[in-house]
Structure formats: structure tokens, C-alpha cells
Amino acid sequence: MIRTEELQLNMGPQHPSTHGVLRIVLRLDGEVIVEAIPHIGYLHRGIEKIAENRTYTQVIPLTDRLDYVSSMMNNFAYVLAVEELMGIEVPERASFIRIIMAELQRIASHLIAFGTGGLDAGAMTVFLYCFRERERILELFEMVCGARLTYNYFRFGGVSQDFPKEFAESARNFIKYMRPKLDEYEDLLLNNYIFQKRTKGVGVLKKKDALSYGASGPVLRGSGIKRDIRKEKPYSLYDRFDFEIPVGKNGDTWDRTWVRLEEMRQSLNIVEQALDGLPSGKVKAWGVPRMIKPPPGEVYRPIESTRGELGFYIVSDGSARPYRMKVRSPAFSNLSLIPVVIKGHQIADVVVILGSLDPVFGEVDR
Amino acid sequence: MNFSFLYLMGVAGVGIFIFIALSVLILVWLERKVAGHIQSRMGPMRVGWHGLVQTLADMVKLISKESILPAKADKWLFFLAPFVVFIPAYLSYMVIPFAPKLIIRDFNIGLLYFLAIPSISVVGIIMAGWGSNNKYALLGGLRSAAQIISYEIPRALSVVGVVMLAGSMSTVTIVKSQSSIWFILLQPLGFLIYFISTLAEVNRIPFDLPEAESELVAGFHTEYSGIKWSIFMMSEYANVFAGCALCVVLFLGGWHGFLIPKGEPWSSVVSLIWFMVKTLILIFLMMWLRWTLPRFRVDQLMDLSWKVFLPLALINIGLTGLFILGALKLFS
């Protein structure tokens, strides 16, 4: 009888594939994982606490730093929550602009998730292709607000500035360019035999687990639960747009990756519809005061961010600063699934599964 | 012992070393260029014409870097491992016939020698994995041992068909017997198995598990830096070239080709060019695969070797035997 011992392996926080600064402590039996415990907190900056000492407007750039892969979404969620608290009506054009930016951001963020999913499985080229496409979206953002990563573009009652004249045409060109590219990526990665071998049946997330751990976004939909806040509880003007919610069947890594690709297609549709129906008018509501002082009260406003349900819970005591701001971040809840989905798989699967959960640590640690 | 023989061998040894060093410089540059163009970028462009001397600059950088010994590492294993990996790769060039008469030693068991020698490098890889006192390196080393040993079997069996057809294990005889027809036409299955097993032997995607960067950081050479790392790199590319060169020898007619003048002094040179072009095409194919495909998982890799390639290689041997029997019956 050979005496065997379990091996404890610290994966991260310095590791090429933990998507930031995650540390997973793995107990290994050979290459099989007996137990996986995620340790977070390496990117904690105390954003929620800092927000209590800033005025409401000063918090907008702070939210950019939450999920830095999709900053527009954070702006969107925060601004919506404060607007609800204050009862500000947003002009129609501003809402359309917000939706166009949010959906472009969703594509940019999913491109990273999709590309790194390929990279984790060893396909480097898909990753670089995705970054090439993302670059075009960032150029569009730069055209509109001058920033490429942390936009600080949304304002209470609208957005900071209108689209430049050439934006609509550039965005349409991008949509025309992007559609065939998505088909290409489907062929290159999702239909690849080796990629399917690596991801089908790997990291299966059961419906029950997904619900009890509070998963949301593509992770939840990959498990076959049709839940999307844009449809279920439409915010902004999402009820005016026509789009599908892709839903996976088995809840494995492949399904989650597929859901992301399909969502990119749907987002392109939304952007196209929004560009077609873009009304004219103001991009900022009239009569929003310089110093925001919402009436005392509290509000929770979730939106469907790229990673799932992103919600801001804001308590106001009537002063110029939020009394308390709590961020319900989807990546945090999705990350808590790690011990469930990784157990029993092999080391090589850890990175693939982790990539399909798509955590961003700015949001997990806040 | 004949003194002039030793002298000749010495010259040949130095010659091979220079050849390997040069080919590695060019292959690394080529790999970066191929990768760049596949990924719609340019690759190295700054140093020299289209970055041609970039690798040389990198080499200078690597040589001048500090060689780090990790804490609690096994000093001797750690220092020796790169050489144990490199020397087999170096030795395998002994039996490659680049052109008629351009071969160091034409053994009558040259093919067996070529297949056996790289197995020694497994020892070096395990030494590197164990010696660096790093769990990722250890896992990479163990994976590599399992992988190389598993793929040696289908690789060795896939060339049996060629040996049966050529009736010899000498690499020169094998090439000579392909003067009328290349063995790839008679042994398509053998070629496929050999090529894929070679991919696994030289640790390239889709079989680059020992150094899978996304999971094992860098596998067995995680802790290596500077010149020791570059020896690993050199042996990897030396293996790639040797593997592809032998593939050309076995299946693609070696130095044979069209437009080779007979009996002229430069006919050898034309043959050499043919050989190099064929080898480069195979190397390009490997690079193309590397930058397109994802990587297998370790258990899937083993399944592929034992459950798919091994039976196929055995079937191939049987079919070749039947073919030879049939041909003998028909023409006797």
C-alpha cells in the first residue's frame, strides 16, 4: 500500500489566472481537488466607507472603481438609486444614451470574460481578438466622454454631455463589424472540440445551488433560470426594447460562456434599436440642484449589470452625504460559489471554472 | 582509437551546437512573428529588419540576468536539470540526414536511437520540478513525465510501419527508399499519429500541459531565470526542430524533391534546401496549431494516448503488414 498525502496549494494572489487578486487554498489529492477555499480582500479600498464622507456627486467617480471592467454599469446603478430617492425625471434622450452606453459596456465586458475564458483553456488568440474588438468600444467611449476605463459619465438627471455628431455612424459601423466577428468566435472557441472537452460537464452549477447562493447574471442564466432584471423589473427605458434572454441548459462552464456570447448579440440588437429611435432633446434634467440633498429615506435599486444584479442601497439622512451606501455586488455572490463548483475537479479545471464565473475584484472587495 | 575520427566528431559536435543555437534564434523569432500575424499584430519590429535580431538581444539580456537559486532548493538538481534536458535534444541531431552524406553518424539503429534518446530528458524535467522546491514546478514535472512516457509508445509504434516498408532502421536507408514515393502516401495514419505524438513529446499546444501557464504558472521551469531558463527554451526549440526533421525523414521523403540536379556539386545544397523547407513547413504547422487551439486536460491527454492513438498505431502496423504481404503476392 502506498502512503499518499494531501497537498495544499496556494493559488494566488499572485497567479496568472486568478483574474486579479484572488487567493484560493486548494487541498489536492494528486491533481483532484478535495477542497477549495477562496480568500478575498486583497483589493479592499473601503469604497462604501469613503462614500459616507463624500457628497453624492463625488461618489460617481468612486463607483467607477468598483467593477472597473464595466464602469458605466456602476454609474448607472448608483445614479438610478439617487434619482429614485430624489424623484428626478430623466429626459428621454438621456435615457437612450444611458442604455446605449450600458449595452456597449456589456459587450466590452463580456468580450473580456469570453476572451479570458479562452485564455484559461490555453487559446491565446481568441483573447487578443476580443481585446481588439473591445478597443473599438473604448474608442467610442473615448469619443463620447474622453475616458477609456473610468468614465464618470452619468449625472443625476442625465449624462454629462451629449453624443458628438459622428458617434451614431461610428456606433453603426461597429455593430456591422461586430456581428460576423461573434460568429467567428463561436466557431473558433465554442465549437472547438478541445474547448468543448474542457468545458462541457465541467463546473456544473445546479439550479438549487445557484439560487441558494444568490448567483445572478450569466452565471444564473447559464444554469437555466430565466432571470434578467432588464425584463423582470425594467428600469430606465428597457421595457421599450425588444431582446431575448439566452438561457443555458446544463449549467456547466460551456453554457455560461455561451450565454455571454449570446448576450453580446442581444446587446448589439438593443444598441441598434436605441440608435434608430434616439429622440432629440436635452441630455440633462432641468432643475437638478448643484448640491444634492435627498430627503431622508432609503432606497435599493438593482440593475442587470454585466455580472448580474448590481444594486446600490443608499440611506439618506437629509444631508449632502450618504449616511450609508451598500453595494450589492454580483461578482461577490458569484464568487462564493467556488467551493461548490470546483470540488472534485482537477487543477486545470479551476482556472476554467473561475474564468466562467467572471469575477472582478474591484467589485468583490470594494 | 582513431585520432582523426575523434577530431571529426569534435568538429561535428561544435557544428551541431552552432546549428542548434542559430536555428533556435530563428525559430523563436519565427514563432513570435507567426503568433503576431495570427493575432493581427506585427510581432517584434524594433531590433533589426522586422525584429530579426530581437532574439539575439533577448539572449544577451538573459545571459546578463542574475541566476536565482530559490530558498531550500536542491542545488545540484536545480543546476544540472537544464543540461540533462538539453543534452538529449542535442544528441538526437546525430542521426538526422540533412542531405545525402550530410549526417553525423548513420547507425543501423538510427531510428531507435532517435526515439530512445529524448526519454532521458524526462529525468531532467523531474529534476527541475523536484529541485526547485515549488509545488507548481513539481506538478509540472510529474505531468511531463507521465505525458512523455505515454506518448512515446504510440510514437514508436507509428514508425514501425515505415520501418517495415523501408526494411531498415537506418535513417539514411529510410530516406533512400522514398526516392519513388513518399511514405506519407503509404502511411497517412502513421504520419498523423507520429505528428500528434511529436506535438505531445515537445510539449506544444494542445499538449503543453507541463508548462500550462494558466494553471501551473510555468510548470517545471517556474523558478528558473536567466541562462538556465534559456537552456530550457533552447532544448524545447531544438526538440521541435528535431521532431519535425525526423517527421520529414520518415514520411516526407527527407532530402528528395523536384529539380535536384544529378551529380553536380551543388545538388547536395539543393537537397538540403528541400529538407529545410519541408521541416519549416511542419514547424509552421505546429506554430499555427499552437496559436489556434486550446489545451487538453491531463486526463484527456492520457485517454487520447492510450485509448485512441495506441490502438490506431497497432491497427496501422497490421494494415501495413497486410499491404506488404499483398504486394509480395502480386509481384512475385
XYZ file of C-alpha atoms in Angstrom:
698
model
C 0.000 0.000 0.000
C 1.408 3.369 -0.976
C 1.048 6.100 1.596
C -0.388 9.213 -0.008
C -0.697 12.680 1.390
C -2.887 15.581 0.503
C -1.081 18.538 -0.975
C -2.053 22.036 -0.002
C -1.592 24.509 -2.800
C -1.941 28.252 -2.509
C -3.264 29.538 -5.799
C -2.774 33.269 -5.874
C -2.927 36.109 -5.031
C -0.002 36.238 -7.465
C -1.040 33.820 -10.166
C -1.544 34.448 -13.886
C -5.109 33.131 -13.984
C -6.912 34.223 -10.869
C -8.301 37.254 -12.724
C -6.909 39.733 -10.290
C -6.021 39.143 -6.692
C -7.923 36.089 -5.597
C -6.278 33.504 -3.416
C -7.691 30.009 -3.442
C -6.352 27.484 -0.982
C -6.658 24.103 -2.648
C -6.354 20.756 -0.931
C -5.253 18.328 -3.581
C -5.321 14.590 -3.832
C -2.950 14.189 -6.764
C -4.473 16.596 -9.240
C -8.010 16.239 -7.885
C -9.372 18.971 -5.664
C -10.703 17.860 -2.317
C -11.476 21.312 -1.021
C -11.226 24.851 -2.346
C -11.468 27.873 -0.091
C -11.401 31.345 -1.664
C -9.790 34.158 0.275
C -10.659 37.685 -0.757
C -9.867 41.164 0.431
C -6.630 41.921 -1.407
C -8.212 44.828 -3.253
C -10.275 46.285 -0.437
C -10.264 50.076 -0.578
C -13.242 50.794 1.642
C -15.262 52.488 -1.077
C -18.510 52.147 0.870
C -16.978 53.931 3.856
C -15.271 56.594 1.738
C -18.649 57.331 0.157
C -20.015 58.379 3.549
C -17.538 61.272 3.586
C -18.182 62.466 0.041
C -21.024 64.413 -1.454
C -23.415 62.499 -3.654
C -21.841 63.824 -6.842
C -18.362 62.951 -5.652
C -19.407 59.332 -5.234
C -19.959 58.863 -9.001
C -16.228 58.648 -9.793
C -15.847 56.316 -6.812
C -18.334 53.891 -8.331
C -16.185 53.797 -11.468
C -13.596 51.966 -9.401
C -15.920 49.200 -8.287
C -16.232 46.962 -11.296
C -13.554 48.599 -13.405
C -14.305 46.367 -16.381
C -17.786 47.824 -16.684
C -17.709 51.243 -15.082
C -20.734 52.546 -16.972
C -22.916 49.980 -15.232
C -21.820 51.136 -11.777
C -22.507 54.739 -12.700
C -25.883 53.677 -13.996
C -26.919 51.789 -10.848
C -25.767 54.495 -8.457
C -27.318 57.348 -10.398
C -30.638 55.498 -10.740
C -30.769 54.875 -6.995
C -30.161 58.521 -6.095
C -32.627 59.706 -8.748
C -35.260 57.430 -7.273
C -34.562 58.855 -3.831
C -34.907 62.411 -5.105
C -37.662 61.789 -7.621
C -35.795 63.211 -10.604
C -37.292 62.645 -14.047
C -34.684 61.806 -16.684
C -35.142 63.204 -20.224
C -35.853 60.580 -22.832
C -32.723 61.254 -24.865
C -30.558 60.885 -21.767
C -32.153 57.528 -21.009
C -31.469 56.344 -24.540
C -27.864 57.467 -24.306
C -27.523 55.680 -20.986
C -28.873 52.453 -22.446
C -26.591 52.657 -25.493
C -23.570 53.173 -23.254
C -24.603 50.433 -20.835
C -25.125 47.881 -23.594
C -21.848 48.770 -25.307
C -20.241 48.347 -21.910
C -21.871 44.960 -21.547
C -20.330 43.873 -24.852
C -16.911 45.205 -23.828
C -17.058 43.416 -20.507
C -18.332 40.134 -21.938
C -15.572 40.269 -24.536
C -13.051 40.206 -21.726
C -14.870 37.381 -19.971
C -15.100 35.403 -23.202
C -11.502 36.057 -24.185
C -10.037 35.204 -20.806
C -12.225 32.109 -20.811
C -10.338 31.063 -23.917
C -7.013 32.073 -22.413
C -7.668 29.972 -19.334
C -8.201 26.979 -21.574
C -4.975 27.789 -23.430
C -6.329 29.523 -26.530
C -4.421 32.757 -26.571
C -5.505 34.109 -29.922
C -9.199 34.452 -29.037
C -8.167 36.588 -26.097
C -6.285 39.033 -28.294
C -9.093 39.138 -30.848
C -11.527 40.041 -28.079
C -9.264 42.827 -26.895
C -9.060 44.138 -30.457
C -12.860 44.407 -30.574
C -13.038 45.892 -27.086
C -10.634 48.558 -28.229
C -13.219 49.771 -30.745
C -15.808 50.121 -27.996
C -13.337 52.001 -25.829
C -12.725 54.336 -28.755
C -16.460 55.002 -28.918
C -16.489 55.758 -25.195
C -13.479 57.995 -25.556
C -15.303 59.867 -28.304
C -18.262 60.488 -26.004
C -16.727 61.181 -22.611
C -12.975 61.357 -23.102
C -12.153 58.434 -20.808
C -11.415 54.845 -21.638
C -11.795 52.981 -18.378
C -13.263 55.088 -15.573
C -15.816 57.227 -17.324
C -17.590 59.328 -14.675
C -20.115 59.987 -17.428
C -23.515 59.705 -15.769
C -25.018 62.584 -13.813
C -28.120 62.859 -11.689
C -30.876 63.520 -14.208
C -28.887 62.624 -17.291
C -25.380 62.349 -18.595
C -22.515 64.813 -18.562
C -22.567 65.606 -22.286
C -24.380 64.757 -25.494
C -23.043 62.417 -28.189
C -20.712 64.077 -30.664
C -22.061 64.251 -34.220
C -20.003 61.380 -35.599
C -20.929 58.964 -32.832
C -24.058 57.434 -34.383
C -22.267 56.493 -37.576
C -19.262 55.057 -35.740
C -21.528 53.008 -33.500
C -23.438 51.664 -36.504
C -20.161 50.753 -38.188
C -19.131 48.939 -35.064
C -22.360 46.917 -34.966
C -21.912 45.971 -38.608
C -18.331 44.968 -37.895
C -19.076 43.090 -34.699
C -21.862 40.733 -35.817
C -19.774 38.499 -38.127
C -16.932 38.592 -35.575
C -19.193 36.995 -32.960
C -19.995 34.165 -35.375
C -16.275 33.754 -35.928
C -15.600 33.459 -32.202
C -18.362 30.934 -31.835
C -16.603 28.794 -34.445
C -13.150 29.433 -33.078
C -13.805 28.722 -29.433
C -17.273 27.458 -28.543
C -17.448 24.895 -31.336
C -13.859 23.823 -30.884
C -13.623 20.144 -29.935
C -10.918 20.665 -27.345
C -12.701 23.614 -25.748
C -15.898 21.592 -25.511
C -13.943 18.731 -23.951
C -12.561 21.156 -21.408
C -15.809 22.915 -20.529
C -18.821 20.650 -21.136
C -19.860 18.998 -17.922
C -17.174 20.899 -16.020
C -18.147 23.074 -13.083
C -21.818 22.188 -13.218
C -23.877 24.599 -11.147
C -27.239 23.142 -10.166
C -30.309 25.365 -10.180
C -30.775 24.841 -6.460
C -27.212 25.906 -5.604
C -27.374 28.867 -7.953
C -30.468 30.172 -6.205
C -29.387 29.484 -2.643
C -26.019 31.189 -3.129
C -27.633 34.240 -4.685
C -25.991 33.870 -8.073
C -27.115 36.250 -10.783
C -26.326 37.324 -14.299
C -24.838 34.907 -16.835
C -23.872 32.502 -14.045
C -27.511 32.114 -13.018
C -28.837 32.073 -16.570
C -26.237 29.512 -17.556
C -27.880 27.198 -15.043
C -31.179 27.528 -16.858
C -33.000 30.099 -14.745
C -34.508 32.845 -16.844
C -33.992 35.905 -14.707
C -32.917 39.262 -16.049
C -33.772 42.480 -14.229
C -33.994 44.310 -17.531
C -37.064 42.184 -18.339
C -38.330 41.323 -14.890
C -38.349 44.747 -13.315
C -37.474 47.122 -16.153
C -35.538 50.212 -15.138
C -34.766 53.249 -17.259
C -36.495 52.591 -20.612
C -35.619 48.922 -21.052
C -39.284 47.998 -21.437
C -39.282 49.685 -24.846
C -36.646 47.424 -26.343
C -37.051 44.055 -27.903
C -34.451 41.465 -26.895
C -34.160 37.844 -25.862
C -32.708 36.393 -22.675
C -30.406 33.495 -23.527
C -30.623 30.607 -21.084
C -28.250 27.650 -20.750
C -29.272 24.037 -20.236
C -26.757 22.205 -18.092
C -25.222 24.969 -16.019
C -21.686 23.983 -16.968
C -18.797 26.205 -17.963
C -19.612 25.943 -21.643
C -23.174 27.127 -21.055
C -22.022 30.172 -19.125
C -19.595 31.070 -21.885
C -22.288 30.571 -24.499
C -24.740 32.762 -22.571
C -22.179 35.587 -22.623
C -21.672 35.294 -26.358
C -25.425 35.280 -26.964
C -25.913 38.287 -24.683
C -23.408 40.207 -26.776
C -25.614 39.576 -29.819
C -28.692 40.764 -27.927
C -26.856 43.863 -26.717
C -25.938 44.689 -30.302
C -29.661 44.492 -31.128
C -30.524 46.823 -28.267
C -27.877 49.342 -29.296
C -29.152 49.257 -32.861
C -32.755 49.814 -31.762
C -31.695 52.631 -29.472
C -29.697 54.322 -32.232
C -32.692 54.050 -34.565
C -35.112 55.525 -32.071
C -32.790 58.084 -30.486
C -35.031 61.089 -29.729
C -33.761 64.656 -29.753
C -33.866 66.876 -26.715
C -31.910 67.615 -23.606
C -29.453 65.186 -22.046
C -29.797 66.529 -18.523
C -32.899 67.129 -16.451
C -33.822 70.686 -15.653
C -33.635 71.927 -12.123
C -31.287 69.394 -10.509
C -29.527 71.329 -7.737
C -25.740 71.670 -7.591
C -25.676 70.293 -4.085
C -27.653 67.101 -3.933
C -29.531 66.703 -0.673
C -32.019 63.858 -0.984
C -34.862 63.778 1.527
C -34.320 61.386 4.455
C -35.102 57.817 3.496
C -33.624 54.769 1.918
C -33.629 53.153 -1.482
C -32.433 49.937 -3.088
C -32.181 49.931 -6.850
C -30.844 46.828 -8.633
C -29.846 46.803 -12.275
C -28.712 43.987 -14.535
C -25.020 44.708 -14.769
C -22.705 42.569 -16.884
C -22.136 40.228 -13.971
C -25.646 40.134 -12.600
C -27.701 42.008 -10.079
C -25.804 45.138 -9.123
C -27.690 47.126 -6.540
C -26.993 50.270 -4.536
C -28.647 50.562 -1.153
C -28.477 54.170 -0.049
C -29.633 55.610 3.252
C -30.012 59.380 3.351
C -30.357 61.492 6.476
C -31.135 64.626 4.502
C -27.551 65.856 4.467
C -25.268 66.293 1.440
C -23.509 62.993 2.090
C -24.942 59.493 2.057
C -25.459 58.181 5.566
C -24.699 54.684 4.370
C -24.035 53.195 0.964
C -24.067 49.441 0.494
C -23.196 47.821 -2.794
C -24.791 44.511 -3.599
C -22.134 43.262 -5.976
C -22.928 40.299 -8.224
C -19.307 39.199 -8.528
C -19.103 38.694 -4.771
C -22.115 36.400 -4.683
C -20.989 34.530 -7.773
C -17.524 34.073 -6.312
C -18.971 32.452 -3.209
C -19.896 29.511 -5.441
C -16.245 28.490 -5.824
C -16.193 25.778 -3.146
C -19.377 24.280 -4.629
C -18.468 24.177 -8.296
C -14.758 23.415 -8.066
C -14.872 20.487 -5.666
C -13.962 17.155 -7.263
C -12.473 18.695 -10.390
C -8.823 18.963 -11.364
C -6.378 21.844 -11.095
C -6.692 22.571 -14.780
C -10.451 22.993 -14.329
C -10.077 25.524 -11.519
C -8.971 28.320 -13.799
C -11.541 27.480 -16.457
C -14.398 27.441 -13.947
C -13.156 30.569 -12.222
C -12.978 32.311 -15.577
C -16.572 31.358 -16.330
C -17.715 32.923 -13.036
C -16.044 36.103 -14.288
C -15.212 37.865 -11.022
C -13.790 41.370 -10.981
C -12.062 42.081 -7.727
C -12.686 45.763 -7.647
C -16.275 44.794 -7.105
C -15.762 41.758 -4.895
C -13.615 43.610 -2.361
C -15.000 47.124 -2.879
C 41.068 4.608 -31.341
C 41.459 6.579 -34.487
C 42.506 10.125 -33.715
C 41.109 11.704 -36.902
C 37.747 10.126 -36.129
C 37.638 11.829 -32.734
C 38.690 15.073 -34.367
C 35.878 14.805 -36.899
C 33.347 14.058 -34.188
C 34.533 17.077 -32.239
C 34.036 19.319 -35.248
C 30.597 17.796 -35.829
C 29.669 18.347 -32.186
C 30.576 22.011 -32.307
C 28.842 22.285 -35.680
C 25.590 20.881 -34.298
C 25.766 23.202 -31.329
C 26.138 26.225 -33.577
C 23.373 24.938 -35.803
C 21.017 24.481 -32.832
C 21.833 27.917 -31.455
C 21.205 29.543 -34.824
C 18.025 27.602 -35.530
C 16.661 28.427 -32.076
C 17.320 32.110 -32.658
C 15.441 31.959 -35.933
C 12.634 29.733 -34.646
C 11.905 31.955 -31.654
C 11.748 34.940 -33.972
C 9.541 32.991 -36.380
C 7.241 31.894 -33.562
C 6.760 35.450 -32.405
C 6.141 36.628 -35.942
C 3.666 33.828 -36.684
C 1.886 34.462 -33.397
C 1.821 38.164 -34.097
C 0.349 37.837 -37.548
C -2.216 35.247 -36.451
C -3.303 37.623 -33.700
C -3.456 40.573 -36.096
C -0.433 42.387 -34.758
C 3.100 42.727 -36.071
C 5.241 40.883 -33.554
C 8.765 42.186 -32.872
C 9.602 45.096 -35.197
C 12.217 47.265 -33.500
C 15.509 45.390 -33.367
C 16.814 44.789 -36.867
C 14.806 44.217 -40.037
C 11.316 43.171 -38.853
C 12.810 42.390 -35.463
C 15.137 39.755 -36.842
C 17.796 40.249 -34.178
C 15.267 40.619 -31.384
C 16.058 37.102 -30.145
C 19.747 37.926 -30.081
C 19.014 40.956 -27.925
C 16.859 38.768 -25.674
C 19.687 36.259 -25.446
C 22.096 38.969 -24.298
C 19.551 40.065 -21.719
C 19.045 36.520 -20.463
C 22.758 35.823 -20.193
C 23.351 39.002 -18.200
C 20.497 38.279 -15.792
C 21.068 37.102 -12.284
C 20.630 33.380 -11.850
C 18.372 32.943 -8.845
C 18.506 29.886 -6.610
C 15.240 29.515 -4.691
C 15.382 29.047 -0.939
C 15.610 25.396 0.125
C 16.037 24.293 -3.474
C 18.179 21.251 -4.165
C 21.222 23.000 -5.524
C 22.699 20.180 -7.605
C 19.437 19.045 -9.160
C 18.499 22.636 -9.851
C 21.764 23.384 -11.649
C 22.010 20.125 -13.546
C 18.417 19.856 -14.741
C 18.674 22.245 -17.741
C 21.663 20.320 -19.068
C 20.020 16.935 -18.588
C 17.136 18.288 -20.667
C 19.336 19.886 -23.287
C 21.888 17.136 -23.953
C 19.394 14.531 -25.250
C 17.918 17.144 -27.563
C 21.446 17.882 -28.741
C 22.343 14.226 -29.169
C 19.270 13.464 -31.234
C 20.728 15.578 -34.077
C 23.332 12.843 -34.570
C 21.135 10.717 -36.819
C 19.280 13.333 -38.855
C 20.270 13.089 -42.531
C 20.063 16.681 -43.736
C 21.230 15.806 -47.247
C 22.921 12.834 -48.879
C 26.099 12.249 -46.860
C 25.352 15.193 -44.545
C 24.775 13.136 -41.427
C 26.979 12.751 -38.376
C 26.565 9.019 -37.851
C 24.458 6.655 -39.892
C 23.652 3.990 -37.282
C 21.880 0.874 -38.420
C 19.502 1.512 -35.485
C 19.396 5.265 -36.005
C 15.638 5.494 -35.690
C 15.569 3.547 -32.443
C 18.323 5.786 -31.126
C 16.347 8.886 -32.051
C 13.211 7.638 -30.320
C 15.052 6.479 -27.218
C 17.304 9.460 -26.541
C 14.628 12.089 -25.742
C 13.327 9.889 -22.909
C 16.371 10.900 -20.902
C 15.099 14.471 -20.866
C 12.184 13.302 -18.683
C 14.718 12.773 -15.913
C 15.868 16.345 -16.324
C 12.334 17.680 -16.183
C 11.580 15.774 -12.996
C 14.868 17.011 -11.557
C 13.824 20.570 -12.357
C 10.385 20.036 -10.857
C 11.696 18.429 -7.690
C 14.783 20.552 -7.296
C 13.121 23.948 -7.390
C 11.087 23.290 -4.232
C 7.922 24.671 -5.753
C 4.579 22.901 -5.908
C 3.696 24.193 -9.352
C 7.064 23.059 -10.669
C 6.623 19.661 -9.063
C 3.185 19.179 -10.591
C 4.529 20.305 -13.960
C 7.429 17.896 -13.732
C 5.221 14.953 -12.832
C 2.744 15.769 -15.585
C 5.549 15.991 -18.046
C 6.946 12.617 -17.071
C 3.536 10.989 -17.451
C 2.937 12.705 -20.766
C 6.269 11.985 -22.417
C 6.276 8.346 -21.360
C 2.687 7.845 -22.563
C 3.255 9.412 -25.938
C 6.499 7.597 -26.553
C 4.582 4.385 -27.103
C 2.234 5.492 -29.920
C 5.097 7.491 -31.365
C 7.388 4.475 -31.512
C 4.622 2.223 -32.819
C 3.602 4.694 -35.507
C 7.015 4.451 -37.173
C 7.006 0.661 -37.230
C 5.048 0.813 -40.478
C 7.789 2.909 -42.046
C 10.462 0.512 -40.820
C 8.539 -2.394 -42.355
C 8.300 -0.631 -45.699
C 11.902 0.523 -45.766
C 13.241 -2.677 -44.273
C 15.739 -0.791 -42.179
C 16.103 1.371 -39.100
C 18.870 3.447 -40.578
C 17.604 6.956 -41.283
C 19.612 7.183 -44.499
C 18.155 3.945 -45.865
C 14.659 5.129 -44.978
C 15.137 8.321 -46.971
C 16.702 6.441 -49.889
C 13.765 4.042 -50.089
C 11.450 7.036 -50.556
C 13.014 8.106 -53.839
C 9.952 6.997 -55.824
C 7.098 7.532 -53.368
C 6.929 9.394 -50.068
C 5.804 7.263 -47.151
C 3.112 9.778 -46.192
C 1.095 8.395 -49.119
C 1.513 4.809 -47.926
C 1.308 5.638 -44.206
C -1.141 8.521 -43.752
C -2.332 7.149 -40.415
C 1.217 6.613 -39.217
C 2.074 10.184 -40.179
C -0.863 11.601 -38.232
C -0.082 9.606 -35.113
C 3.601 10.450 -35.344
C 2.972 14.163 -35.826
C 0.471 14.444 -32.980
C 2.652 12.393 -30.646
C 5.563 14.642 -31.540
C 3.456 17.636 -30.528
C 2.981 15.946 -27.169
C 6.653 14.978 -26.886
C 7.864 18.512 -27.393
C 5.181 19.973 -25.097
C 3.361 22.188 -27.551
C -0.280 23.231 -27.537
C -2.673 21.395 -27.460
C -0.427 19.240 -25.272
C 1.663 21.831 -23.425
C 0.444 20.728 -20.009
C 3.841 20.584 -18.272
C 4.180 24.321 -18.680
C 0.499 25.256 -18.822
C 0.791 28.889 -17.886
C -2.818 29.462 -16.924
C -2.835 26.770 -14.272
C 0.761 25.907 -13.346
C 2.277 29.377 -13.856
C 5.166 27.997 -15.941
C 5.304 24.349 -14.982
C 8.684 22.812 -14.312
C 10.663 25.957 -15.172
C 8.682 28.307 -12.916
C 11.698 29.049 -10.733
C 14.287 29.264 -13.473
C 15.684 32.520 -14.738
C 18.488 33.855 -16.886
C 20.758 31.481 -18.722
C 19.348 28.328 -17.125
C 15.875 29.208 -18.321
C 17.183 29.926 -21.779
C 18.771 26.462 -21.907
C 15.291 25.011 -21.300
C 13.970 27.239 -24.037
C 16.763 26.184 -26.359
C 16.173 22.494 -25.787
C 12.462 22.964 -26.393
C 13.037 24.523 -29.796
C 15.848 22.082 -30.563
C 13.341 19.300 -29.885
C 10.759 20.940 -32.101
C 13.215 21.107 -34.968
C 14.484 17.565 -34.448
C 10.947 16.174 -34.189
C 9.859 17.881 -37.391
C 13.087 16.911 -39.157
C 12.563 13.270 -38.314
C 8.960 13.545 -39.491
C 10.335 14.743 -42.834
C 12.842 11.883 -42.892
C 10.223 9.257 -42.144
C 7.223 10.433 -44.113
C 8.004 13.340 -46.396
C 10.893 11.898 -48.384
C 13.745 13.545 -46.494
C 16.013 15.370 -48.910
C 14.139 14.197 -52.020
C 12.344 16.753 -54.124
C 11.940 18.083 -57.613
C 14.525 19.983 -59.644
C 17.500 18.385 -57.940
C 20.377 18.185 -60.459
C 22.181 14.850 -60.612
C 25.893 14.559 -59.909
C 26.523 18.285 -59.819
C 28.482 19.702 -56.882
C 25.547 21.844 -55.770
C 22.962 19.058 -55.906
C 23.575 18.396 -52.205
C 22.813 22.026 -51.469
C 19.511 21.821 -53.327
C 18.660 18.677 -51.377
C 19.493 20.455 -48.139
C 17.192 23.319 -49.122
C 14.394 20.835 -49.831
C 14.895 19.233 -46.453
C 14.865 22.577 -44.642
C 11.778 23.820 -46.466
C 9.811 20.696 -45.596
C 10.900 20.898 -41.969
C 9.980 24.562 -41.771
C 6.537 23.828 -43.185
C 5.939 21.301 -40.409
C 7.266 23.730 -37.797
C 4.945 26.393 -39.149
C 2.073 23.916 -38.840
C 2.996 23.389 -35.186
C 3.047 27.125 -34.548
C -0.258 27.542 -36.319
C -1.812 24.884 -34.093
C -0.275 26.431 -31.009
C -1.838 29.817 -31.589
C -5.234 28.447 -32.544
C -6.143 25.626 -30.212
C -6.903 25.448 -26.511
C -5.141 22.861 -24.397
C -6.255 19.427 -23.274
C -6.656 18.445 -19.671
C -4.207 15.954 -18.245
C -6.625 13.013 -18.035
C -7.980 13.699 -21.522
C -4.402 13.687 -22.755
C -3.811 10.253 -21.298
C -7.104 8.958 -22.693
C -6.112 10.169 -26.119
C -2.779 8.411 -25.946
C -3.855 5.048 -24.539
C -7.377 4.731 -25.901
C -7.054 6.312 -29.331
C -3.512 6.516 -30.624
C -2.198 3.226 -29.247
C -4.953 1.069 -30.856
C -4.723 3.094 -34.068
C -0.968 2.599 -34.217
C -1.408 -1.148 -33.736
C -4.054 -1.251 -36.463
C -1.671 0.671 -38.690
C 1.030 -1.953 -38.172
C -1.441 -4.715 -39.045
C -2.614 -2.932 -42.171
C 0.965 -2.310 -43.274
C 1.741 -5.979 -42.831
C -1.258 -6.988 -44.952
C -0.261 -4.412 -47.558
C 3.277 -5.758 -47.804
C 2.003 -9.343 -47.993
C -0.432 -8.382 -50.746
C 2.263 -6.550 -52.686
C 4.585 -9.546 -52.394
C 1.857 -11.923 -53.612
C 1.013 -9.624 -56.511
C 4.516 -9.041 -57.817
C 6.129 -12.427 -57.186
